[in-house]
Amino acid sequence: MDLNAQVKKAGFLQRLKEFPSKLKEGVIKRIKNVQKFGKDDPRRIIHSLKVGLSLTLVSMLYYVRPLYNSFGVSGMWAILTVVVVSEFTVGGTLSKGLNRGFATLIAGALGVGAVHLARFCGDKGEPIVLGIFVFSLGAAATFSRFFPRIKQRYDYGALIFILTFSMVAVSGYRTDEILVMAYQRLSTILIGGTICILVSIFVFPVWAGEDLHKMVANNIIKLANSLEGFEGEYFPSSDKTSKETNSCVQQYKSILTSKSTEDTLANLARWEPGHGRFRLRHPWTKYLKIAGLVRQCAFHLEILNGYVLSDVKIPQDFISKIQEPCSIMSREAGEALKAIAKSIKTMKRDNVSVNKHIEKSQNAIQTLRIALKTSSPETDKDLLEIIPGVTMASILIEIVNYVEKISEAVEEFSGLAHFKETPDPKVSPELGQHQLLHRGSVKPVLEGDNEEENNSSPHVVINVHDEQLPTTNEKKVAGVEKTRVDVV
Amino acid sequence: MDLNAQVKKAGFLQRLKEFPSKLKEGVIKRIKNVQKFGKDDPRRIIHSLKVGLSLTLVSMLYYVRPLYNSFGVSGMWAILTVVVVSEFTVGGTLSKGLNRGFATLIAGALGVGAVHLARFCGDKGEPIVLGIFVFSLGAAATFSRFFPRIKQRYDYGALIFILTFSMVAVSGYRTDEILVMAYQRLSTILIGGTICILVSIFVFPVWAGEDLHKMVANNIIKLANSLEGFEGEYFPSSDKTSKETNSCVQQYKSILTSKSTEDTLANLARWEPGHGRFRLRHPWTKYLKIAGLVRQCAFHLEILNGYVLSDVKIPQDFISKIQEPCSIMSREAGEALKAIAKSIKTMKRDNVSVNKHIEKSQNAIQTLRIALKTSSPETDKDLLEIIPGVTMASILIEIVNYVEKISEAVEEFSGLAHFKETPDPKVSPELGQHQLLHRGSVKPVLEGDNEEENNSSPHVVINVHDEQLPTTNEKKVAGVEKTRVDVV
């Protein structure tokens, strides 16, 4: 018993001794985690400091005597605005700031009107009339927030409308200085909103549009990596190690559910002014079209991945027959995607190399068809065994076709987004003009929904590529056949 | 010229005459649209009226003299709280209300502390110390909002923390009644929050959990409809018309991108107290697992749909060979999904009918394999032509396998969620017990991550189904083989 107590005591003392070092370890681990999290995207740290800066700036309304004399306690509306409006992206801040500003203006005016109207109804009638106003406008504005169009762009505005109208109308019952109150509220909100927007735009800005642009390009690269990794995974005879490629193959997974992020970014990007390489009316919605095609491709990869993971054994002689064309297909489609992603990232057209890879992958489809023809199964059992292989090849063909669709969508987009033309050294403009006359039907890439931008661009340069046309399989390569004439 | 002017005048008068009727038409059309939108989900109208009600209730702080005397202009914090906290679902309102309440409490206390600390630093030092506090705590709290765990559940709390701390700290510089101010702010926020939460829970509540429950069940039904529609679409020889089924086939589309909605609902559901058929610790996260499998199935349908839409012609004799088993597969898998959805909706187990359909679809896979064996192509050309058909069948097989996985996941879930047992009239408990002794290995369905709930359930009833065991193909039907013993 005594011994037991001694042992317990020793254990307790031991733990007590260890406690500081364990605490230290835990704290250090936490700090390292936070540091790593900040390093992953340093813009997070910068954003946090920006919010601190805005808060400090707006506090001046209290600290500086002359400012405090003119605004008084209304200064807290400015603080509130800064905290609520400070969003990570410029688009988010602008959207919230403008929504808040305009909604306060409209609701404030309506609120003052409602108070004046209610005063006609006598002492007893006033709260009833005000109550009816607040109830009906509050309910109506809440209902409007369900409409998708309003929800998408003016949700915050509707919220602030209800807020401001209720506040002005209700407090109008108790104060006669309603106009002063409304004015102070509006002016402090404008000050807070302006500080936020200025800090957001001029101190290390984070543009939602640029994020969307990079995200779409990166998703295409992920797709390319998955496709290229797939080859090593499905045909493990190649020299890459399996583990290495498996991480590549899984990269497409995040694309499957990235739609909501893309929609949000495109929505915020529309609020942003022109910046860097992006003009004011940059075709943001076109990114969603490209992203949709990329996601379709990812769906196919998800199914394909199921075949990689499945334990079904396919006869080796069949695999060896389709391996060559399948490898080429996935590799070249991957290369084409990488060229497309590079073209988006640099905002320079690069049809030549994109089409070269697409053409190669399309040729591989033909080779695959021939290989399949010659590998007609000899026995009944064979057909059953090659079904997974045939399915895999079939889905791979679909993916190559989708890569071509992506290339076409990016081609269309690059015109709208004013991508730079990579000059083709082989062609002189005169020669191009000459060929043009002989080609017959000429159709500029730009048309339809970008008429304004088309008119506003000062120079229309007609540039004709002199690619080596594919000798075989011409009809398949739609991307090469079309868009021979580009308008910059 | 004169005539021209006359014609113009007449046209103008005509348009002027038509204007009122056109305006009326336009307004009526708009109103009808809004009415239809409200009718689509009447809960939207109810929610709007609930917000109006909460606003009217909270206005009493101003209208009723004794209340106004005790709270004064602080009453506007209550209005602000009501507007901001009123969310569509109970979970949303609770999450925002609790976040707001606790964040205000903590930040208010810290703010009062900061002001007292700053007063030690003299007149000149006070604003500097306060500024440093506001900057650093504001930046730190903003940074914390980037962490996924905090973002998911406490994002709003962090926002309100920054807001309240800044306000208390900054206005503490100008007023000596800081404690009174903090108390008034806290109490009015509590009043506003309480009104919101009470109205949200007791006036036609909308439970996020119930929405999630229905959404998952409805998604399974959509999948079933698409599968059943697919049969009529791909084999148009059946008597259904093509147009009718096409709308069914497309139903799965919304599932492809429903992940973010499901995540949000599951997140909000965790804030909700027990309600109706859902206990407090209902396994909300398990819905996400089922929804993930349903989405996997939808991915496969998306690929399958590509084959329906493609113009590839498959030889009629090959189609006629695989039509029968493929039809049975899609029909029975659809029926199984419908039975699963019904079991979720009613929260009653129905393994018998689910497994019956799964078994039939699995048998059809075997028939299909045999059909494929006997239809080995005669010429080289044939193999190429049947590739799309083979791929279609292969994907259909994958879908059937996923339906089985869904059934297993729902089976596991039904134990955790305390689904009711549908009594099987054929079996008396004694007989079941008897059979049980002869079967050898018995493994309850419930195990692993639901230990707490398992222990807490007072009665453990062992119920043994006496299904007609499949005579052929037993090993394939995993759903039938397992889960013979259910613990309720």
Coordinates of N, CA and C in Angstrom, one line a residue, chain B residues 156-309:
Chain B
Y156 N -18.9 32.9 -38.6 CA -19.7 34.1 -38.2 C -19.3 34.6 -36.8
G157 N -19.0 33.6 -35.9 CA -18.5 34.0 -34.6 C -17.3 34.8 -34.6
A158 N -16.3 34.4 -35.5 CA -15.0 35.2 -35.6 C -15.3 36.6 -36.1
L159 N -16.2 36.7 -37.0 CA -16.5 38.0 -37.6 C -17.1 38.9 -36.4
I160 N -18.1 38.4 -35.7 CA -18.7 39.1 -34.6 C -17.7 39.5 -33.5
F161 N -16.7 38.5 -33.3 CA -15.7 38.8 -32.3 C -14.9 40.0 -32.7
I162 N -14.4 40.1 -33.9 CA -13.7 41.3 -34.4 C -14.5 42.6 -34.2
L163 N -15.8 42.4 -34.7 CA -16.7 43.6 -34.6 C -16.9 44.1 -33.2
T164 N -17.2 43.2 -32.3 CA -17.6 43.6 -30.9 C -16.3 44.2 -30.2
F165 N -15.2 43.4 -30.4 CA -14.0 43.9 -29.7 C -13.6 45.2 -30.2
S166 N -13.6 45.5 -31.5 CA -13.2 46.8 -32.0 C -14.1 47.9 -31.5
M167 N -15.4 47.6 -31.5 CA -16.3 48.6 -31.1 C -16.2 49.0 -29.6
V168 N -16.1 47.9 -28.8 CA -16.0 48.2 -27.3 C -14.6 48.9 -27.1
A169 N -13.5 48.4 -27.6 CA -12.2 49.0 -27.4 C -12.2 50.4 -27.9
V170 N -12.6 50.7 -29.1 CA -12.5 52.0 -29.6 C -13.4 53.0 -28.9
S171 N -14.7 52.6 -28.7 CA -15.6 53.6 -28.1 C -15.3 53.7 -26.6
G172 N -14.6 52.7 -26.0 CA -14.1 52.9 -24.6 C -13.2 54.1 -24.4
Y173 N -12.6 54.5 -25.5 CA -11.7 55.7 -25.5 C -12.5 57.0 -25.2
R174 N -13.8 57.0 -25.6 CA -14.5 58.2 -25.6 C -15.6 58.2 -24.5
T175 N -15.9 57.0 -24.0 CA -17.0 57.0 -22.9 C -16.5 56.3 -21.7
D176 N -17.0 56.7 -20.5 CA -16.6 56.1 -19.3 C -17.6 55.0 -18.9
E177 N -18.8 55.0 -19.6 CA -19.8 54.1 -19.3 C -19.7 52.8 -20.1
I178 N -18.4 52.4 -20.2 CA -18.2 51.2 -21.1 C -18.9 49.9 -20.7
L179 N -19.0 49.8 -19.3 CA -19.6 48.5 -18.8 C -21.1 48.6 -19.2
V180 N -21.7 49.7 -19.0 CA -23.1 49.9 -19.3 C -23.4 49.6 -20.8
M181 N -22.5 50.1 -21.6 CA -22.6 50.0 -23.0 C -22.5 48.5 -23.4
A182 N -21.5 47.8 -22.8 CA -21.2 46.4 -23.2 C -22.4 45.6 -22.7
Y183 N -23.0 45.9 -21.5 CA -24.1 45.2 -21.0 C -25.3 45.4 -21.9
Q184 N -25.6 46.6 -22.3 CA -26.8 46.9 -23.1 C -26.7 46.2 -24.5
R185 N -25.5 46.2 -25.0 CA -25.3 45.6 -26.3 C -25.5 44.1 -26.2
L186 N -24.9 43.5 -25.1 CA -25.1 42.0 -25.0 C -26.5 41.7 -24.7
S187 N -27.2 42.4 -23.9 CA -28.6 42.0 -23.5 C -29.5 42.2 -24.7
T188 N -29.4 43.3 -25.5 CA -30.2 43.5 -26.7 C -29.9 42.4 -27.7
I189 N -28.7 42.0 -27.9 CA -28.4 41.0 -28.8 C -29.0 39.6 -28.4
L190 N -29.0 39.4 -27.1 CA -29.6 38.2 -26.6 C -31.1 38.2 -26.8
I191 N -31.8 39.4 -26.6 CA -33.2 39.5 -26.9 C -33.5 39.2 -28.3
G192 N -32.7 39.9 -29.2 CA -33.0 39.7 -30.7 C -32.7 38.3 -31.1
G193 N -31.6 37.7 -30.6 CA -31.3 36.3 -30.9 C -32.4 35.3 -30.4
T194 N -32.8 35.6 -29.2 CA -33.8 34.7 -28.7 C -35.1 34.7 -29.5
I195 N -35.6 36.0 -29.8 CA -36.8 36.1 -30.6 C -36.7 35.3 -31.9
C196 N -35.5 35.5 -32.6 CA -35.3 34.8 -33.8 C -35.4 33.3 -33.7
I197 N -34.6 32.8 -32.7 CA -34.6 31.3 -32.5 C -35.9 30.8 -32.1
L198 N -36.7 31.5 -31.3 CA -38.0 31.0 -30.9 C -38.9 31.0 -32.1
V199 N -39.0 32.1 -32.9 CA -39.8 32.1 -34.0 C -39.4 31.0 -35.0
S200 N -38.1 30.8 -35.2 CA -37.6 29.8 -36.1 C -38.0 28.4 -35.7
I201 N -38.0 28.1 -34.4 CA -38.2 26.7 -34.0 C -39.7 26.5 -33.9
F202 N -40.5 27.5 -33.4 CA -41.9 27.2 -33.1 C -42.9 27.6 -34.1
V203 N -42.5 28.5 -35.1 CA -43.5 28.9 -36.2 C -43.1 28.2 -37.4
F204 N -43.8 27.2 -37.8 CA -43.5 26.4 -39.1 C -42.0 26.2 -39.3
P205 N -41.3 25.5 -38.4 CA -39.9 25.3 -38.5 C -39.4 24.6 -39.8
V206 N -38.3 25.1 -40.4 CA -37.7 24.4 -41.5 C -36.4 23.8 -41.0
W207 N -36.3 22.5 -40.9 CA -35.2 21.8 -40.3 C -34.2 21.5 -41.5
A208 N -32.9 21.9 -41.3 CA -31.9 21.6 -42.3 C -31.7 20.1 -42.4
G209 N -31.8 19.4 -41.2 CA -31.6 18.0 -41.2 C -32.7 17.3 -42.0
E210 N -33.9 17.7 -41.8 CA -35.0 17.1 -42.6 C -34.8 17.3 -44.1
D211 N -34.4 18.5 -44.4 CA -34.1 18.9 -45.8 C -33.0 17.9 -46.4
L212 N -31.9 17.7 -45.6 CA -30.9 16.8 -46.1 C -31.4 15.4 -46.3
H213 N -32.2 15.0 -45.3 CA -32.8 13.6 -45.3 C -33.6 13.5 -46.6
K214 N -34.5 14.5 -46.9 CA -35.3 14.4 -48.1 C -34.5 14.5 -49.4
M215 N -33.5 15.4 -49.3 CA -32.7 15.6 -50.5 C -31.9 14.3 -50.9
V216 N -31.4 13.6 -49.9 CA -30.7 12.4 -50.2 C -31.6 11.3 -50.8
A217 N -32.8 11.2 -50.2 CA -33.8 10.3 -50.7 C -34.3 10.6 -52.1
N218 N -34.5 11.9 -52.3 CA -35.0 12.4 -53.6 C -33.9 12.2 -54.7
N219 N -32.6 12.4 -54.3 CA -31.6 12.1 -55.3 C -31.5 10.7 -55.7
I220 N -31.8 9.8 -54.7 CA -31.8 8.3 -55.1 C -33.0 8.1 -56.0
I221 N -34.1 8.7 -55.8 CA -35.3 8.5 -56.7 C -34.9 9.1 -58.1
K222 N -34.2 10.2 -58.1 CA -33.9 10.8 -59.4 C -33.0 9.8 -60.2
L223 N -32.0 9.2 -59.5 CA -31.1 8.2 -60.0 C -32.0 7.0 -60.6
A224 N -33.0 6.6 -59.8 CA -33.8 5.5 -60.2 C -34.6 5.9 -61.5
N225 N -35.2 7.1 -61.5 CA -35.9 7.5 -62.7 C -35.0 7.6 -63.9
S226 N -33.8 8.1 -63.7 CA -32.9 8.2 -64.9 C -32.5 6.8 -65.4
L227 N -32.3 5.9 -64.5 CA -32.0 4.5 -64.9 C -33.1 3.9 -65.6
E228 N -34.3 4.0 -65.1 CA -35.5 3.5 -65.8 C -35.8 4.2 -67.1
G229 N -35.5 5.5 -67.1 CA -35.7 6.2 -68.4 C -34.7 5.8 -69.4
F230 N -33.5 5.4 -69.0 CA -32.4 5.1 -69.9 C -32.8 3.9 -70.7
E231 N -33.5 2.9 -70.1 CA -33.9 1.7 -70.9 C -34.7 2.1 -72.1
G232 N -35.8 3.0 -71.9 CA -36.6 3.4 -73.0 C -35.9 4.2 -74.0
E233 N -34.8 4.9 -73.5 CA -34.1 5.8 -74.4 C -33.1 5.0 -75.3
Y234 N -32.4 4.0 -74.7 CA -31.4 3.3 -75.4 C -32.0 2.2 -76.3
F235 N -33.1 1.7 -75.9 CA -33.8 0.6 -76.7 C -35.2 1.2 -77.0
P236 N -35.2 2.1 -78.0 CA -36.5 2.8 -78.2 C -37.6 1.9 -78.7
S237 N -37.3 0.6 -78.9 CA -38.4 -0.3 -79.3 C -39.5 -0.5 -78.3
S238 N -39.1 -0.2 -77.0 CA -40.2 -0.4 -76.0 C -41.3 0.7 -76.3
D239 N -42.4 0.5 -75.6 CA -43.6 1.2 -76.0 C -43.6 2.7 -75.5
K240 N -42.7 3.0 -74.6 CA -42.7 4.4 -74.1 C -42.3 5.3 -75.2
T241 N -42.8 6.6 -75.2 CA -42.3 7.5 -76.2 C -41.0 8.1 -75.8
S242 N -40.2 8.5 -76.8 CA -38.9 9.0 -76.5 C -38.9 10.3 -75.7
K243 N -39.7 11.2 -76.0 CA -39.7 12.5 -75.3 C -40.0 12.4 -73.8
E244 N -40.9 11.6 -73.5 CA -41.3 11.4 -72.1 C -40.1 10.9 -71.3
T245 N -39.4 9.9 -71.8 CA -38.4 9.3 -71.0 C -37.2 10.2 -71.0
N246 N -37.0 11.0 -72.0 CA -35.8 11.8 -72.0 C -35.7 12.8 -70.8
S247 N -36.9 13.3 -70.4 CA -36.9 14.2 -69.2 C -36.5 13.4 -68.0
C248 N -36.9 12.1 -68.0 CA -36.5 11.2 -66.8 C -35.0 11.0 -66.8
V249 N -34.4 10.7 -68.0 CA -33.0 10.4 -68.1 C -32.2 11.5 -67.6
Q250 N -32.6 12.8 -67.8 CA -31.8 13.9 -67.4 C -31.9 14.2 -65.9
Q251 N -32.7 13.5 -65.2 CA -33.0 13.9 -63.8 C -31.7 13.8 -62.9
Y252 N -30.8 12.9 -63.3 CA -29.6 12.7 -62.5 C -28.6 13.9 -62.5
K253 N -28.8 14.8 -63.5 CA -27.9 15.9 -63.8 C -27.6 16.7 -62.5
S254 N -28.7 17.0 -61.8 CA -28.6 17.9 -60.6 C -27.7 17.3 -59.5
I255 N -27.6 16.0 -59.6 CA -26.8 15.3 -58.5 C -25.3 15.6 -58.7
L256 N -24.9 15.7 -60.0 CA -23.5 15.9 -60.3 C -22.9 17.0 -59.4
T257 N -23.6 18.1 -59.2 CA -23.0 19.2 -58.5 C -23.7 19.6 -57.2
S258 N -24.4 18.6 -56.6 CA -25.1 18.9 -55.4 C -24.3 18.8 -54.1
K259 N -23.0 18.5 -54.2 CA -22.2 18.3 -53.0 C -22.2 19.5 -52.1
S260 N -22.0 20.7 -52.6 CA -21.9 21.9 -51.7 C -23.2 22.1 -50.9
T261 N -24.3 21.8 -51.5 CA -25.6 22.0 -50.8 C -25.7 20.9 -49.7
E262 N -25.3 19.7 -50.0 CA -25.4 18.6 -49.0 C -24.4 19.0 -47.8
D263 N -23.2 19.4 -48.2 CA -22.3 19.7 -47.1 C -22.8 20.8 -46.2
T264 N -23.4 21.8 -46.8 CA -24.0 22.9 -46.0 C -25.1 22.4 -45.1
L265 N -26.0 21.7 -45.7 CA -27.1 21.2 -44.9 C -26.6 20.3 -43.7
A266 N -25.7 19.4 -44.0 CA -25.2 18.5 -42.9 C -24.5 19.3 -41.8
N267 N -23.8 20.4 -42.2 CA -23.2 21.3 -41.3 C -24.2 22.0 -40.4
L268 N -25.3 22.5 -41.0 CA -26.3 23.2 -40.2 C -27.1 22.2 -39.4
A269 N -27.3 21.0 -39.9 CA -28.1 20.0 -39.2 C -27.5 19.7 -37.8
R270 N -26.2 19.8 -37.7 CA -25.5 19.4 -36.5 C -25.9 20.4 -35.3
W271 N -26.3 21.6 -35.7 CA -26.7 22.6 -34.7 C -28.1 22.4 -34.2
E272 N -28.9 21.5 -34.9 CA -30.3 21.4 -34.5 C -30.5 20.4 -33.4
P273 N -31.5 20.8 -32.5 CA -31.9 19.8 -31.5 C -32.6 18.6 -32.1
G274 N -32.9 17.6 -31.3 CA -33.7 16.5 -31.9 C -35.1 17.0 -32.3
H275 N -35.6 16.5 -33.4 CA -36.9 16.9 -33.8 C -37.5 15.8 -34.6
G276 N -38.8 15.6 -34.4 CA -39.6 14.6 -35.1 C -38.9 13.2 -35.1
R277 N -38.5 12.7 -36.2 CA -38.0 11.3 -36.2 C -36.5 11.4 -36.0
F278 N -35.9 12.6 -35.9 CA -34.4 12.6 -35.8 C -34.0 12.9 -34.3
R279 N -33.2 12.1 -33.8 CA -32.7 12.3 -32.4 C -31.6 13.3 -32.4
L280 N -31.1 13.7 -31.2 CA -30.1 14.7 -31.1 C -28.8 14.4 -31.9
R281 N -28.4 13.1 -31.7 CA -27.1 12.7 -32.3 C -27.3 11.9 -33.5
H282 N -28.3 12.3 -34.3 CA -28.5 11.6 -35.6 C -27.2 11.6 -36.4
P283 N -26.9 10.5 -37.1 CA -25.7 10.4 -37.8 C -25.7 11.2 -39.1
W284 N -25.6 12.6 -39.0 CA -25.8 13.4 -40.2 C -24.7 13.2 -41.2
T285 N -23.4 12.9 -40.7 CA -22.3 12.8 -41.7 C -22.5 11.5 -42.6
K286 N -23.3 10.5 -42.1 CA -23.5 9.3 -42.9 C -24.2 9.7 -44.2
Y287 N -25.1 10.7 -44.1 CA -25.8 11.1 -45.3 C -24.8 11.5 -46.4
L288 N -23.7 12.1 -46.0 CA -22.7 12.5 -47.0 C -22.1 11.3 -47.6
K289 N -21.9 10.3 -46.9 CA -21.3 9.1 -47.4 C -22.2 8.5 -48.5
I290 N -23.5 8.4 -48.1 CA -24.5 7.8 -49.1 C -24.6 8.8 -50.3
A291 N -24.6 10.1 -50.0 CA -24.7 11.0 -51.2 C -23.5 10.9 -52.1
G292 N -22.3 10.6 -51.5 CA -21.1 10.5 -52.3 C -21.2 9.3 -53.2
L293 N -21.8 8.2 -52.7 CA -22.0 7.0 -53.6 C -23.0 7.3 -54.7
V294 N -24.1 8.0 -54.3 CA -25.1 8.4 -55.3 C -24.5 9.2 -56.4
R295 N -23.6 10.1 -56.0 CA -23.0 11.0 -57.0 C -22.1 10.1 -57.9
Q296 N -21.4 9.2 -57.3 CA -20.5 8.3 -58.2 C -21.4 7.6 -59.2
C297 N -22.6 7.2 -58.8 CA -23.5 6.5 -59.7 C -23.9 7.5 -60.8
A298 N -24.1 8.8 -60.4 CA -24.5 9.8 -61.3 C -23.4 10.1 -62.3
F299 N -22.2 10.0 -61.9 CA -21.0 10.2 -62.8 C -21.2 9.1 -63.9
H300 N -21.4 7.9 -63.5 CA -21.5 6.8 -64.5 C -22.7 7.1 -65.4
L301 N -23.8 7.5 -64.9 CA -25.0 7.8 -65.8 C -24.6 8.9 -66.8
E302 N -23.8 9.9 -66.3 CA -23.4 11.0 -67.2 C -22.7 10.4 -68.4
I303 N -21.8 9.4 -68.2 CA -21.0 8.8 -69.3 C -22.0 8.0 -70.1
L304 N -22.9 7.3 -69.5 CA -23.9 6.4 -70.2 C -24.7 7.3 -71.1
N305 N -25.1 8.5 -70.5 CA -25.9 9.4 -71.3 C -25.2 9.9 -72.6
G306 N -23.9 10.0 -72.5 CA -23.1 10.3 -73.7 C -23.3 9.3 -74.8
Y307 N -23.5 8.0 -74.4 CA -23.7 7.0 -75.4 C -25.1 7.1 -76.0
V308 N -26.1 7.5 -75.1 CA -27.4 7.6 -75.7 C -27.5 8.7 -76.7
L309 N -26.8 9.8 -76.4 CA -26.8 11.0 -77.3 C -26.0 10.8 -78.5

